[in-house]
Amino acid sequence: MSISFKYEYGGIPLVTISNRHASAVISLNGGHVMEYVRHGEPPVLWMSHNSCLEMGKPIRGGIPVCWPWFGAHPTNKNMPAHGFARICRWEIERAEEINPDISTVMLSLTEKQVPKQFAASPFHLMMTISIGAELEISLKIMNTGKKTLKYSGALHTYFNISEIRKIKITGLEGIPYYDALAGENGMDSTPIKFKSEFDCVYFDKGDPCVIHDPQYKRRIVITKSGSLSSVVWNPWVAKSKRLQDFGDLDYHTMVCVETANARQDSRTLKPGKSHTITSKIFAENYE
């Protein structure tokens, strides 16, 4: 078992973890889980080889922390997509080995670490990352100011898959969704399968969903709390070519299933109040 600290990719501070079950890499740039790999198995998380790995720049892949807004800023087009939390330097509060099976890292971010151009209201984010046979990320949002704090966000998880055309996602059947590409609402009674660009926000009840990957012979089970919306995304061919930090063929081996507080699931915190959103990821192998 080990927990170590190092600087890579031109000076990004990283936390690396290895224990009985898995290894992980966490970047303090964005409080970003970049890698989670169970020993002897394909990576659970996907990372773009074209990602810009510089302090203050968003990382493509892994688990970006989108906060305090999801997608485009609601009023200012000059603001970066998905908020500022993913481009700020987070601080380490604690890193420890709970037992031979579980390692935990706790990170924090406050308005004092946010560049002044964002004019951030007072807040305190505490993120606890537990690495073991499963990966659990818990993000606690605290309103430390004197005014109401309104926000949206997501744990924008990129999953590593064998081939997008061969997987399916279950658990969101019969759930109403907003299709961001068509600009309309919908509902389907069948599992999600992919044959073109996909970008939908599902307004679920917090139930688990599962990525079925027959080529890798595994199921990735995503359970959550503090979230009543899930985002499913794949850029497909044309958008992959437009994204600078995305390889033209990368869409084949990734899919995003995001634990979110998005659209009508956006949250409002009164002064002194908090909300916690948690995502738990378990890769289950089968023959």
Coordinates of C-alpha atoms in Angstrom, one line a residue, residues 26-202:
I26 CA -5.6 12.5 -8.4
S27 CA -4.7 15.9 -9.7
L28 CA -4.9 18.9 -7.4
N29 CA -5.6 20.9 -10.6
G30 CA -9.4 20.7 -10.4
G31 CA -9.5 18.2 -7.6
H32 CA -9.6 15.7 -10.5
V33 CA -9.5 11.9 -10.3
M34 CA -7.5 11.1 -13.4
E35 CA -7.1 7.3 -13.1
Y36 CA -8.7 4.5 -11.3
V37 CA -7.6 1.0 -12.2
R38 CA -8.3 -2.3 -10.4
H39 CA -5.3 -4.5 -10.5
G40 CA -5.2 -6.8 -13.6
E41 CA -8.2 -5.2 -15.2
P42 CA -8.8 -2.5 -17.9
P43 CA -9.0 1.0 -16.5
V44 CA -12.4 2.1 -15.2
L45 CA -11.9 5.7 -16.1
W46 CA -11.1 7.1 -19.6
M47 CA -8.5 9.8 -20.2
S48 CA -7.8 11.6 -23.5
H49 CA -4.3 11.4 -24.8
N50 CA -4.8 14.9 -26.2
S51 CA -5.8 16.5 -22.8
C52 CA -4.2 19.8 -21.9
L53 CA -2.3 19.0 -18.7
E54 CA -1.5 22.5 -17.4
M55 CA -2.4 24.2 -14.1
G56 CA -5.5 26.3 -14.6
K57 CA -6.7 24.3 -17.7
P58 CA -9.5 21.7 -17.7
I59 CA -8.5 18.1 -17.9
R60 CA -10.3 15.9 -20.5
G61 CA -11.3 12.6 -19.0
G62 CA -11.3 11.1 -15.6
I63 CA -13.8 12.8 -13.3
P64 CA -14.0 16.6 -13.7
V65 CA -15.8 18.5 -10.9
C66 CA -18.3 20.7 -12.6
W67 CA -19.3 23.5 -10.2
P68 CA -20.9 26.1 -9.5
W69 CA -22.6 25.8 -12.9
F70 CA -23.1 22.9 -15.3
G71 CA -22.6 23.5 -19.0
A72 CA -22.6 27.1 -20.1
H73 CA -22.8 29.9 -17.6
P74 CA -26.5 31.0 -17.3
T75 CA -25.8 34.7 -18.0
N76 CA -22.2 35.3 -19.0
K77 CA -20.9 33.7 -22.2
N78 CA -17.3 34.7 -21.4
M79 CA -17.2 32.3 -18.4
P80 CA -15.7 28.8 -18.9
A81 CA -18.0 25.9 -19.4
H82 CA -18.8 23.8 -16.4
G83 CA -17.7 26.3 -13.8
F84 CA -14.4 27.2 -12.1
A85 CA -13.9 24.3 -9.6
R86 CA -12.3 22.1 -12.3
I87 CA -9.6 24.7 -13.1
C88 CA -8.7 25.8 -9.6
R89 CA -6.0 24.3 -7.4
W90 CA -7.5 22.3 -4.6
E91 CA -5.8 21.8 -1.2
I92 CA -5.1 18.4 0.5
E93 CA -6.8 18.1 3.8
R94 CA -5.9 14.5 4.5
A95 CA -4.5 11.4 2.8
E96 CA -4.5 8.1 4.6
E97 CA -4.8 4.3 4.4
I98 CA -7.9 3.4 6.3
N99 CA -7.0 -0.3 6.1
P100 CA -5.3 -2.6 3.6
D101 CA -8.4 -2.4 1.4
I102 CA -9.3 1.3 1.3
S103 CA -7.3 4.5 0.9
T104 CA -8.9 7.9 1.3
V105 CA -8.0 11.4 0.1
M106 CA -9.8 14.5 1.2
L107 CA -9.5 17.8 -0.8
S108 CA -10.9 21.3 -0.2
L109 CA -11.7 24.4 -2.2
T110 CA -12.9 27.8 -1.0
E111 CA -13.6 31.1 -2.7
K112 CA -10.1 32.3 -1.6
Q113 CA -8.5 29.9 -4.1
V114 CA -10.7 31.1 -7.0
P115 CA -9.3 33.7 -9.4
K116 CA -10.9 37.1 -8.8
Q117 CA -12.5 37.4 -12.2
F118 CA -15.0 34.8 -11.2
A119 CA -16.3 36.9 -8.3
A120 CA -17.1 33.8 -6.3
S121 CA -19.5 34.0 -3.4
P122 CA -18.3 32.5 -0.1
F123 CA -18.3 28.7 -0.2
H124 CA -16.4 25.6 1.0
L125 CA -16.2 22.4 -1.0
M126 CA -14.9 19.2 0.7
M127 CA -14.3 16.2 -1.5
T128 CA -13.6 12.8 -0.1
I129 CA -12.3 10.2 -2.5
S130 CA -12.2 6.5 -1.4
I131 CA -10.2 4.0 -3.4
G132 CA -10.6 0.3 -3.0
A133 CA -12.5 -2.5 -4.7
E134 CA -14.9 0.4 -5.6
L135 CA -14.4 4.1 -6.2
E136 CA -16.5 6.5 -4.1
I137 CA -16.5 10.3 -4.5
S138 CA -18.4 12.5 -2.1
L139 CA -18.6 16.3 -2.7
K140 CA -19.9 18.4 0.2
I141 CA -21.0 21.9 -0.8
M142 CA -21.2 24.4 2.1
N143 CA -22.6 28.0 1.9
T144 CA -20.3 30.0 4.2
G145 CA -21.7 33.3 3.1
K146 CA -24.5 35.5 4.2
K147 CA -26.6 35.2 1.0
T148 CA -28.4 32.3 -0.7
L149 CA -26.1 30.2 -2.9
K150 CA -27.6 28.9 -6.1
Y151 CA -25.6 26.4 -8.2
S152 CA -25.7 23.4 -10.5
G153 CA -22.9 20.9 -11.1
A154 CA -21.9 17.3 -11.8
L155 CA -19.3 14.7 -11.2
H156 CA -18.6 14.4 -14.9
T157 CA -17.3 10.9 -15.1
Y158 CA -15.7 9.5 -18.3
F159 CA -15.9 5.7 -18.3
N160 CA -13.5 3.5 -20.3
I161 CA -15.3 1.1 -22.5
S162 CA -14.4 -1.4 -25.3
E163 CA -16.5 0.1 -28.1
I164 CA -19.4 2.5 -27.9
R165 CA -21.5 0.7 -30.5
K166 CA -21.4 -2.5 -28.4
I167 CA -22.3 -1.3 -24.9
K168 CA -25.7 -0.5 -23.4
I169 CA -26.8 1.4 -20.3
T170 CA -29.7 0.2 -18.2
G171 CA -31.4 1.8 -15.2
L172 CA -32.7 4.9 -17.0
E173 CA -35.6 3.3 -18.8
G174 CA -38.9 5.1 -18.4
I175 CA -37.1 8.2 -17.0
P176 CA -38.0 11.6 -18.5
Y177 CA -35.0 13.4 -20.1
Y178 CA -34.0 16.5 -21.9
D179 CA -32.2 16.0 -25.2
A180 CA -29.7 18.8 -25.4
L181 CA -29.1 18.1 -29.1
A182 CA -32.8 18.2 -30.2
G183 CA -33.8 20.8 -27.6
E184 CA -36.8 18.7 -26.5
N185 CA -38.0 16.4 -23.8
G186 CA -38.4 12.6 -24.2
M187 CA -38.7 9.3 -22.5
D188 CA -37.7 5.8 -23.7
S189 CA -38.6 2.4 -22.4
T190 CA -35.5 0.6 -23.7
P191 CA -31.8 0.6 -22.6
I192 CA -29.6 3.3 -24.0
K193 CA -27.6 2.2 -27.1
F194 CA -25.4 4.4 -29.2
K195 CA -25.4 5.1 -33.0
S196 CA -24.8 8.8 -33.1
E197 CA -24.0 11.8 -30.9
F198 CA -25.7 11.6 -27.6
D199 CA -26.3 14.3 -24.9
C200 CA -29.2 13.9 -22.5
V201 CA -30.0 14.9 -19.0
Y202 CA -32.2 12.3 -17.2

